[in-house]
Amino acid sequence: MPRKKLKQLVGSLQLLVKTRLWAQILAGMLLGITTGLLLSPSGAALVSEENAYAISGWLALPGYVFLALVKMVVIPLILSSIILGLTSSGDPAYLKRISLRIFPYFAVMATTAVVIGISLSMLIQPGKYVDSELISSAMGGVKAEAVAAPVGAAESISLPERIVSLIPTNPLGAALEGQMLQVVIFAILMGIALVGIAETRAKPLLDMLDSLREVSMKVVSWAMMLAPYAVFGLLSQVTIKVGLATLLGMSVYVGTVLLGLFIVLCWYLVIAAVFAKRSPLEFLRAIREVQLLAFSTSSSAAVMPLSIKTAEEKLGIRPAIAQFIVPLGATVNMDGTACYQVIAAVFLTQVFGIELTLASLILLTITTVGASIGTPSAPGVGIVILATILQTIGVPPGGIALIIGVDRILDMSRTAVNVTGDLAACAVMNKWLKK
Ligand code: ASP
């Protein structure tokens, strides 16, 4: 290539990276993976294994600062956004219309994701491709007990007790403990109550919530300045930590989950095209920053502020809808996680030679749809919740030790799908609640 042309190309790439967030994130991702490969013991191994881990901790520092800053304001943001989103129309009939549509919509989408996951894992049978050495070495590790530990605690609570426990009897406690689902339920109830009282009485509280939301978004905007560096560091850390050999040993399982997630993603595009009249390519182009950031941070909650902004500014969703659906969806609508969880569960039944009857498949579907609602939108929690699901179909929860080594990459991918689901839901609801 002539020098002038090369210079032009570099110049326009620099401009792209300077002005576009998605290009910055993408550049961060690529540089992060390259750095990771150079330092990783299973890559070029430029430094010793010990040093590689130490360096990766420092590289990931901006990433953890980014996540901590967003986490710091995520509760006030969820609370204020949901209440303001619900009350903005000031009309109880609107509340009824939106809830009658959004909850069945979420349930149908989650069930579809689970059915996709089950069908794919039965068809491909990834469990048949794992060699027994890998199984025994993973099962002998200490990680099994570590991951299985929270399960016992969760199991001792009965279903009716669990349903009641969704209502936060101590809302401040729920917020302090970061119980997102409880916070969301509190926000919905407050929103409904505020629509039910006189406007003049509701106004002071709503004004305060408005300020709270704006302040939180200000903090998020600071965090967003770190986003490209965060992505760079987090991805180099992942690349250093996830060994290539682990990935290869589990490649059919990893491939099955990725294919499942890809199908769920295409399913969203179809839904957005049919019900919201959105061209798939334009839709993807509008939401690419959200997807890239979700992929790099593995946290739907961390991406939530950017999702709201993208929904309003790039997809043209009415603020009342975006501000209600995105935080709600980030908490309860996790189809990527649901799809991953069933594939992992069926995979483990195949590894351990456990037969799956129709009854246990139905049980698996119901449990997973329920579990994906309760899964917190933070990195790596999908696999912890999976431990509970496994017990319902008789897989030893310790089996998780087998899949934990490759979980990070799947976590990143399912989070990108989760956030796409929330934005697709916004687009559909924006159309369905036109008036
Ligand atoms: N990391 C996912 C999310 O935030 C949840 C999961 O672990 O599946 O959406």
Coordinates of C-alpha atoms and ligand atoms in Angstrom, one line a residue:
M1 CA 0.0 0.0 0.0
P2 CA 1.4 3.5 -0.9
R3 CA 2.5 5.5 2.1
K4 CA 0.0 8.3 1.5
K5 CA -2.9 5.8 1.5
L6 CA -1.7 4.1 4.6
K7 CA -1.4 7.5 6.3
Q8 CA -4.9 8.3 5.3
L9 CA -6.2 5.0 6.6
V10 CA -4.4 5.5 10.0
G11 CA -5.8 9.1 10.1
S12 CA -9.4 8.0 9.5
L13 CA -9.0 5.1 12.0
Q14 CA -7.7 7.6 14.6
L15 CA -10.7 9.9 13.9
L16 CA -13.1 7.0 14.3
V17 CA -11.6 6.0 17.6
K18 CA -11.7 9.6 18.8
T19 CA -15.3 10.3 18.0
R20 CA -17.1 6.9 18.3
L21 CA -17.6 5.1 21.6
W22 CA -18.1 1.7 19.8
A23 CA -14.8 2.2 17.9
Q24 CA -13.1 3.0 21.2
I25 CA -14.5 -0.1 22.9
L26 CA -13.7 -2.3 19.9
A27 CA -10.1 -0.9 19.9
G28 CA -9.9 -1.6 23.6
M29 CA -11.1 -5.2 23.1
L30 CA -8.7 -5.9 20.3
L31 CA -5.7 -4.4 22.2
G32 CA -6.8 -6.2 25.3
I33 CA -6.9 -9.6 23.7
T34 CA -3.6 -9.0 21.9
T35 CA -1.9 -7.9 25.2
G36 CA -3.4 -10.9 26.9
L37 CA -2.1 -13.3 24.3
L38 CA 1.3 -11.8 24.5
L39 CA 1.5 -12.2 28.3
S40 CA -0.6 -15.3 28.8
P41 CA 1.3 -18.5 29.8
S42 CA -0.6 -20.4 27.2
G43 CA 0.1 -17.7 24.6
A44 CA 3.4 -16.0 23.8
A45 CA 4.4 -16.1 27.5
L46 CA 6.5 -13.0 27.3
V47 CA 6.7 -12.9 31.1
S48 CA 6.5 -15.6 33.8
E49 CA 3.1 -17.0 34.8
E50 CA 3.3 -15.3 38.2
N51 CA 4.1 -11.9 36.6
A52 CA 1.4 -12.3 34.0
Y53 CA -1.2 -12.7 36.7
A54 CA 0.2 -9.7 38.7
I55 CA 0.2 -7.5 35.6
S56 CA -3.3 -8.6 34.6
G57 CA -4.5 -7.4 38.0
W58 CA -3.1 -3.9 37.3
L59 CA -4.3 -3.8 33.7
A60 CA -7.8 -4.7 34.9
L61 CA -7.8 -1.8 37.5
P62 CA -9.7 0.7 35.3
G63 CA -12.2 -2.0 34.6
Y64 CA -12.9 -2.6 38.3
V65 CA -13.0 1.1 38.9
F66 CA -15.6 1.4 36.1
L67 CA -17.7 -1.4 37.5
A68 CA -17.4 -0.1 41.1
L69 CA -18.5 3.4 40.0
V70 CA -21.5 2.1 38.1
K71 CA -22.4 -0.3 41.0
M72 CA -22.2 2.7 43.4
V73 CA -25.2 4.4 41.6
V74 CA -27.0 1.4 40.2
I75 CA -29.6 1.1 43.1
P76 CA -30.6 4.8 43.1
L77 CA -30.7 4.6 39.3
I78 CA -32.9 1.6 39.1
L79 CA -35.2 3.0 41.8
S80 CA -35.6 6.4 40.3
S81 CA -35.8 5.2 36.6
I82 CA -38.5 2.7 37.3
I83 CA -40.6 5.0 39.4
L84 CA -40.2 7.9 37.0
G85 CA -40.9 5.6 34.0
L86 CA -44.0 4.3 35.6
T87 CA -45.4 7.6 36.8
S88 CA -44.5 9.7 33.8
S89 CA -47.8 9.1 32.1
G90 CA -49.7 9.7 35.4
D91 CA -52.4 7.3 34.2
P92 CA -53.2 4.1 36.1
A93 CA -54.7 2.6 32.8
Y94 CA -51.3 3.0 31.2
L95 CA -49.7 1.1 34.0
K96 CA -52.1 -1.7 33.5
R97 CA -51.5 -1.8 29.8
I98 CA -47.8 -1.9 30.1
S99 CA -47.7 -4.6 32.8
L100 CA -50.2 -6.7 30.9
R101 CA -47.9 -6.7 27.9
I102 CA -44.4 -6.7 29.3
F103 CA -44.6 -9.6 31.8
P104 CA -46.2 -12.1 29.4
Y105 CA -43.7 -10.9 26.8
F106 CA -40.7 -11.6 29.1
A107 CA -42.1 -15.0 30.0
V108 CA -42.6 -16.0 26.4
M109 CA -39.1 -14.9 25.4
A110 CA -37.5 -16.7 28.3
T111 CA -39.4 -19.9 27.5
T112 CA -38.4 -19.6 23.8
A113 CA -34.7 -19.2 24.8
V114 CA -34.9 -22.3 27.1
V115 CA -36.6 -24.3 24.3
I116 CA -33.8 -23.3 21.9
G117 CA -31.2 -24.3 24.5
I118 CA -32.7 -27.7 25.2
S119 CA -33.3 -28.5 21.5
L120 CA -29.8 -27.6 20.6
S121 CA -28.1 -29.5 23.4
M122 CA -30.2 -32.6 22.7
L123 CA -29.3 -32.3 19.0
I124 CA -25.6 -31.7 19.3
Q125 CA -25.1 -33.7 22.5
P126 CA -22.0 -31.8 23.6
G127 CA -21.6 -34.1 26.7
K128 CA -20.5 -36.9 24.4
Y129 CA -17.3 -35.0 23.4
V130 CA -15.7 -34.6 26.8
D131 CA -12.9 -37.0 27.6
S132 CA -13.1 -38.7 31.0
E133 CA -9.7 -37.4 32.1
L134 CA -11.0 -33.9 32.1
I135 CA -14.1 -34.9 34.1
S136 CA -12.1 -36.7 36.8
S137 CA -9.5 -33.9 37.1
A138 CA -12.3 -31.2 37.3
M139 CA -14.3 -33.2 39.8
G140 CA -11.3 -33.8 42.0
G141 CA -10.8 -30.0 42.4
V142 CA -11.8 -27.9 45.4
K143 CA -13.8 -25.6 43.2
A144 CA -16.7 -28.0 43.2
E145 CA -17.5 -27.5 46.8
A146 CA -16.9 -23.8 46.6
V147 CA -19.5 -23.3 43.9
A148 CA -22.0 -25.8 45.4
A149 CA -21.8 -24.1 48.8
P150 CA -24.6 -21.5 48.3
V151 CA -27.0 -24.1 47.0
G152 CA -27.7 -25.7 50.4
A153 CA -28.7 -22.4 51.8
A154 CA -31.0 -21.6 48.9
E155 CA -32.6 -25.0 49.1
S156 CA -33.9 -24.8 52.6
I157 CA -36.4 -22.1 51.6
S158 CA -39.8 -23.4 50.4
L159 CA -41.4 -21.9 47.3
P160 CA -44.2 -19.9 49.1
E161 CA -41.6 -18.5 51.4
R162 CA -39.5 -17.6 48.4
I163 CA -42.4 -15.8 46.8
V164 CA -43.1 -13.7 49.9
S165 CA -39.5 -13.0 50.3
L166 CA -39.6 -11.1 47.0
I167 CA -41.4 -8.3 48.8
P168 CA -38.8 -6.3 50.7
T169 CA -40.1 -6.0 54.2
N170 CA -37.0 -3.9 54.8
P171 CA -36.5 -1.8 51.6
L172 CA -33.3 -0.2 52.9
G173 CA -31.9 -3.6 53.8
A174 CA -32.7 -4.8 50.3
A175 CA -30.9 -1.8 48.8
L176 CA -27.9 -2.3 51.2
E177 CA -27.6 -5.9 50.3
G178 CA -28.0 -5.2 46.6
Q179 CA -31.1 -7.4 46.2
M180 CA -32.0 -6.0 42.7
L181 CA -35.2 -8.0 42.3
Q182 CA -36.5 -6.7 45.7
V183 CA -35.5 -3.2 44.8
V184 CA -37.3 -3.5 41.4
I185 CA -40.5 -4.7 43.1
F186 CA -40.3 -1.9 45.7
A187 CA -39.9 0.6 42.9
I188 CA -42.9 -0.8 41.0
L189 CA -45.1 -0.7 44.0
M190 CA -44.0 2.9 44.8
G191 CA -44.6 3.9 41.2
I192 CA -48.1 2.5 41.3
A193 CA -48.8 4.2 44.7
L194 CA -47.6 7.5 43.4
V195 CA -49.9 7.4 40.4
G196 CA -52.7 6.7 42.8
I197 CA -52.3 9.8 45.0
A198 CA -52.9 13.5 44.2
E199 CA -50.5 15.0 41.7
T200 CA -49.6 17.9 44.0
R201 CA -48.7 15.4 46.8
A202 CA -46.6 13.2 44.4
K203 CA -44.7 16.0 42.9
P204 CA -42.1 16.7 45.6
L205 CA -41.0 13.0 45.7
L206 CA -40.9 12.8 42.0
D207 CA -38.8 15.9 41.7
M208 CA -36.4 14.5 44.2
L209 CA -36.2 11.2 42.3
D210 CA -35.6 13.2 39.1
S211 CA -32.6 14.9 40.8
L212 CA -31.4 11.5 42.1
R213 CA -31.5 10.1 38.6
E214 CA -29.6 13.0 37.1
V215 CA -26.9 12.8 39.7
S216 CA -26.5 9.1 39.2
M217 CA -26.3 9.6 35.4
K218 CA -23.6 12.2 36.0
V219 CA -21.5 9.6 37.9
V220 CA -22.2 7.1 35.1
S221 CA -20.9 9.6 32.6
W222 CA -17.6 9.8 34.5
A223 CA -17.4 6.0 34.5
M224 CA -18.1 6.0 30.8
M225 CA -14.9 8.0 30.2
L226 CA -13.1 5.0 31.5
A227 CA -15.0 2.5 29.4
P228 CA -12.4 1.9 26.6
Y229 CA -9.6 1.4 29.2
A230 CA -11.9 -0.8 31.3
V231 CA -12.6 -3.0 28.3
F232 CA -8.9 -3.2 27.4
G233 CA -7.9 -4.3 30.9
L234 CA -10.8 -6.7 31.5
L235 CA -10.2 -8.4 28.2
S236 CA -6.5 -8.8 28.7
Q237 CA -7.1 -10.3 32.1
V238 CA -9.7 -12.8 30.7
T239 CA -7.3 -13.7 27.9
I240 CA -4.5 -14.3 30.4
K241 CA -6.6 -16.3 32.7
V242 CA -8.7 -18.5 30.4
G243 CA -6.1 -20.9 29.0
L244 CA -6.4 -22.0 25.4
A245 CA -6.2 -25.6 26.4
T246 CA -9.2 -25.4 28.6
L247 CA -11.2 -23.8 25.8
L248 CA -10.2 -26.5 23.3
G249 CA -11.1 -29.3 25.7
M250 CA -14.6 -28.0 26.0
S251 CA -14.9 -26.6 22.5
V252 CA -18.1 -28.5 21.6
Y253 CA -19.9 -27.4 24.8
V254 CA -18.6 -23.8 24.3
G255 CA -19.7 -23.9 20.6
T256 CA -23.2 -25.2 21.5
V257 CA -23.7 -22.4 24.0
L258 CA -22.5 -19.8 21.5
L259 CA -24.7 -21.2 18.8
G260 CA -27.7 -21.1 21.1
L261 CA -27.0 -17.5 22.1
F262 CA -26.6 -16.6 18.4
I263 CA -30.0 -18.2 17.6
V264 CA -31.6 -16.2 20.5
L265 CA -30.0 -13.1 19.2
C266 CA -31.4 -13.7 15.7
W267 CA -34.8 -14.4 17.3
Y268 CA -34.7 -10.9 18.8
L269 CA -34.0 -9.4 15.5
V270 CA -36.9 -11.3 14.0
I271 CA -39.2 -10.1 16.8
A272 CA -38.0 -6.5 16.5
A273 CA -38.5 -6.6 12.7
V274 CA -42.0 -8.1 12.9
F275 CA -43.4 -6.3 15.9
A276 CA -41.5 -3.1 15.9
K277 CA -40.7 -2.7 12.2
R278 CA -37.0 -2.4 12.8
S279 CA -34.6 -3.4 10.2
P280 CA -32.2 -5.9 11.8
L281 CA -29.1 -4.2 10.5
E282 CA -30.1 -0.8 11.7
F283 CA -31.2 -2.2 15.0
L284 CA -27.8 -3.9 15.5
R285 CA -25.9 -0.8 14.4
A286 CA -27.8 1.3 16.9
I287 CA -27.1 -1.0 19.8
R288 CA -23.6 -2.1 19.1
E289 CA -22.0 0.0 21.8
V290 CA -24.3 -1.6 24.4
Q291 CA -23.5 -5.0 23.2
L292 CA -19.7 -4.5 23.1
L293 CA -19.7 -3.0 26.6
A294 CA -21.9 -5.8 27.9
F295 CA -19.6 -8.4 26.3
S296 CA -16.5 -6.8 27.9
T297 CA -17.9 -6.2 31.4
S298 CA -20.2 -9.2 31.8
S299 CA -22.7 -7.2 33.7
S300 CA -26.1 -6.1 32.4
A301 CA -26.4 -3.8 35.4
A302 CA -23.2 -1.9 34.5
V303 CA -24.5 -1.4 31.0
M304 CA -28.0 -0.3 32.1
P305 CA -27.4 3.5 31.9
L306 CA -25.9 3.2 28.4
S307 CA -28.8 1.0 27.4
I308 CA -31.3 3.6 28.6
K309 CA -29.4 6.3 26.7
T310 CA -29.2 4.2 23.6
A311 CA -32.9 3.3 23.7
E312 CA -33.9 6.9 23.9
E313 CA -31.3 8.5 21.6
K314 CA -30.6 5.9 19.0
L315 CA -33.7 3.8 18.9
G316 CA -36.1 6.7 19.5
I317 CA -37.9 4.9 22.3
R318 CA -40.1 7.2 24.5
P319 CA -38.3 7.9 27.8
A320 CA -41.2 6.6 29.9
I321 CA -40.8 3.2 28.2
A322 CA -37.0 3.1 28.1
Q323 CA -36.7 4.1 31.7
F324 CA -39.1 1.5 32.9
I325 CA -38.3 -1.4 30.6
V326 CA -34.5 -1.3 30.6
P327 CA -33.9 -1.4 34.4
L328 CA -36.7 -3.9 34.8
G329 CA -35.4 -6.0 31.9
A330 CA -31.8 -5.8 33.2
T331 CA -33.0 -7.4 36.4
V332 CA -35.6 -10.0 35.3
N333 CA -35.2 -10.5 31.6
M334 CA -32.2 -12.7 31.0
D335 CA -32.8 -14.9 28.0
G336 CA -29.1 -15.4 27.3
T337 CA -28.6 -16.6 30.8
A338 CA -31.6 -18.9 30.6
C339 CA -30.4 -20.4 27.3
Y340 CA -26.9 -20.9 28.7
Q341 CA -28.2 -22.5 31.9
V342 CA -30.3 -25.2 30.1
I343 CA -27.5 -26.1 27.7
A344 CA -25.1 -26.4 30.7
A345 CA -27.6 -28.5 32.6
V346 CA -28.3 -30.8 29.7
F347 CA -24.6 -31.0 28.9
L348 CA -23.9 -32.1 32.5
T349 CA -26.6 -34.8 32.4
Q350 CA -24.9 -36.2 29.3
V351 CA -21.5 -36.1 30.9
F352 CA -22.8 -37.9 34.0
G353 CA -25.0 -40.3 32.1
I354 CA -28.2 -39.1 33.7
E355 CA -31.3 -39.8 31.7
L356 CA -33.6 -36.8 31.0
T357 CA -37.3 -37.7 31.0
L358 CA -40.0 -35.5 29.6
A359 CA -41.1 -34.6 33.1
S360 CA -37.6 -33.5 34.1
L361 CA -37.3 -31.5 30.9
I362 CA -40.5 -29.6 31.7
L363 CA -39.2 -29.1 35.3
L364 CA -35.9 -27.9 33.9
T365 CA -37.8 -25.4 31.7
I366 CA -39.9 -24.0 34.5
T367 CA -37.0 -23.8 37.0
T368 CA -34.7 -22.1 34.5
V369 CA -37.3 -19.5 33.4
G370 CA -37.9 -18.8 37.1
A371 CA -34.2 -18.7 37.9
S372 CA -33.4 -16.3 35.1
I373 CA -35.8 -13.9 36.6
G374 CA -34.0 -14.0 39.9
T375 CA -30.5 -14.1 38.6
P376 CA -28.7 -10.8 39.6
S377 CA -27.3 -8.9 36.6
A378 CA -23.7 -9.2 37.7
P379 CA -20.7 -11.0 36.3
G380 CA -20.6 -14.8 36.8
V381 CA -23.8 -15.2 38.8
G382 CA -25.5 -17.3 36.1
I383 CA -23.3 -20.2 36.9
V384 CA -24.0 -20.0 40.7
I385 CA -27.7 -20.0 40.1
L386 CA -27.2 -23.0 37.7
A387 CA -26.1 -25.0 40.8
T388 CA -29.6 -24.8 42.1
I389 CA -31.1 -25.8 38.8
L390 CA -28.9 -28.8 38.6
Q391 CA -30.3 -30.2 41.8
T392 CA -33.8 -30.4 40.3
I393 CA -32.6 -32.8 37.6
G394 CA -30.3 -34.8 39.7
V395 CA -26.9 -33.6 38.5
P396 CA -24.3 -33.3 41.3
P397 CA -23.8 -29.6 41.7
G398 CA -20.1 -30.2 41.8
G399 CA -20.3 -30.9 38.1
I400 CA -20.1 -27.1 37.8
A401 CA -16.3 -27.5 38.4
L402 CA -16.2 -28.9 34.9
I403 CA -17.6 -25.9 33.2
I404 CA -16.4 -23.1 35.4
G405 CA -13.0 -22.8 33.5
V406 CA -14.7 -21.7 30.4
D407 CA -17.5 -19.7 32.0
R408 CA -16.1 -16.2 31.6
I409 CA -16.2 -16.3 27.9
L410 CA -19.8 -17.6 28.0
D411 CA -20.7 -15.1 30.6
M412 CA -19.6 -12.3 28.3
S413 CA -21.6 -13.6 25.4
R414 CA -24.8 -14.3 27.4
T415 CA -24.6 -10.8 28.9
A416 CA -24.5 -9.3 25.4
V417 CA -27.6 -11.3 24.5
N418 CA -29.3 -10.3 27.7
V419 CA -29.0 -6.6 27.0
T420 CA -30.1 -7.0 23.4
G421 CA -33.2 -8.6 24.8
D422 CA -34.0 -5.6 26.9
L423 CA -33.6 -3.2 23.9
A424 CA -35.7 -5.5 21.7
A425 CA -38.4 -5.4 24.4
C426 CA -38.2 -1.6 24.5
A427 CA -38.7 -1.4 20.7
V428 CA -41.6 -3.8 20.8
M429 CA -43.3 -2.1 23.7
N430 CA -42.7 1.3 22.1
K431 CA -44.8 0.1 19.2
W432 CA -47.5 -1.8 21.2
L433 CA -48.1 1.2 23.5
K434 CA -48.2 3.7 20.8
K435 CA -50.9 6.0 22.2
Ligands
ASP1 N1 -23.5 -11.7 33.7 C1 -24.9 -11.9 33.4 C2 -25.6 -10.5 33.2 O1 -25.2 -9.6 33.9 C3 -25.7 -12.7 34.3 C4 -25.1 -14.1 34.2 O2 -24.1 -14.5 34.9 O3 -25.7 -14.9 33.4 O4 -26.5 -10.4 32.5

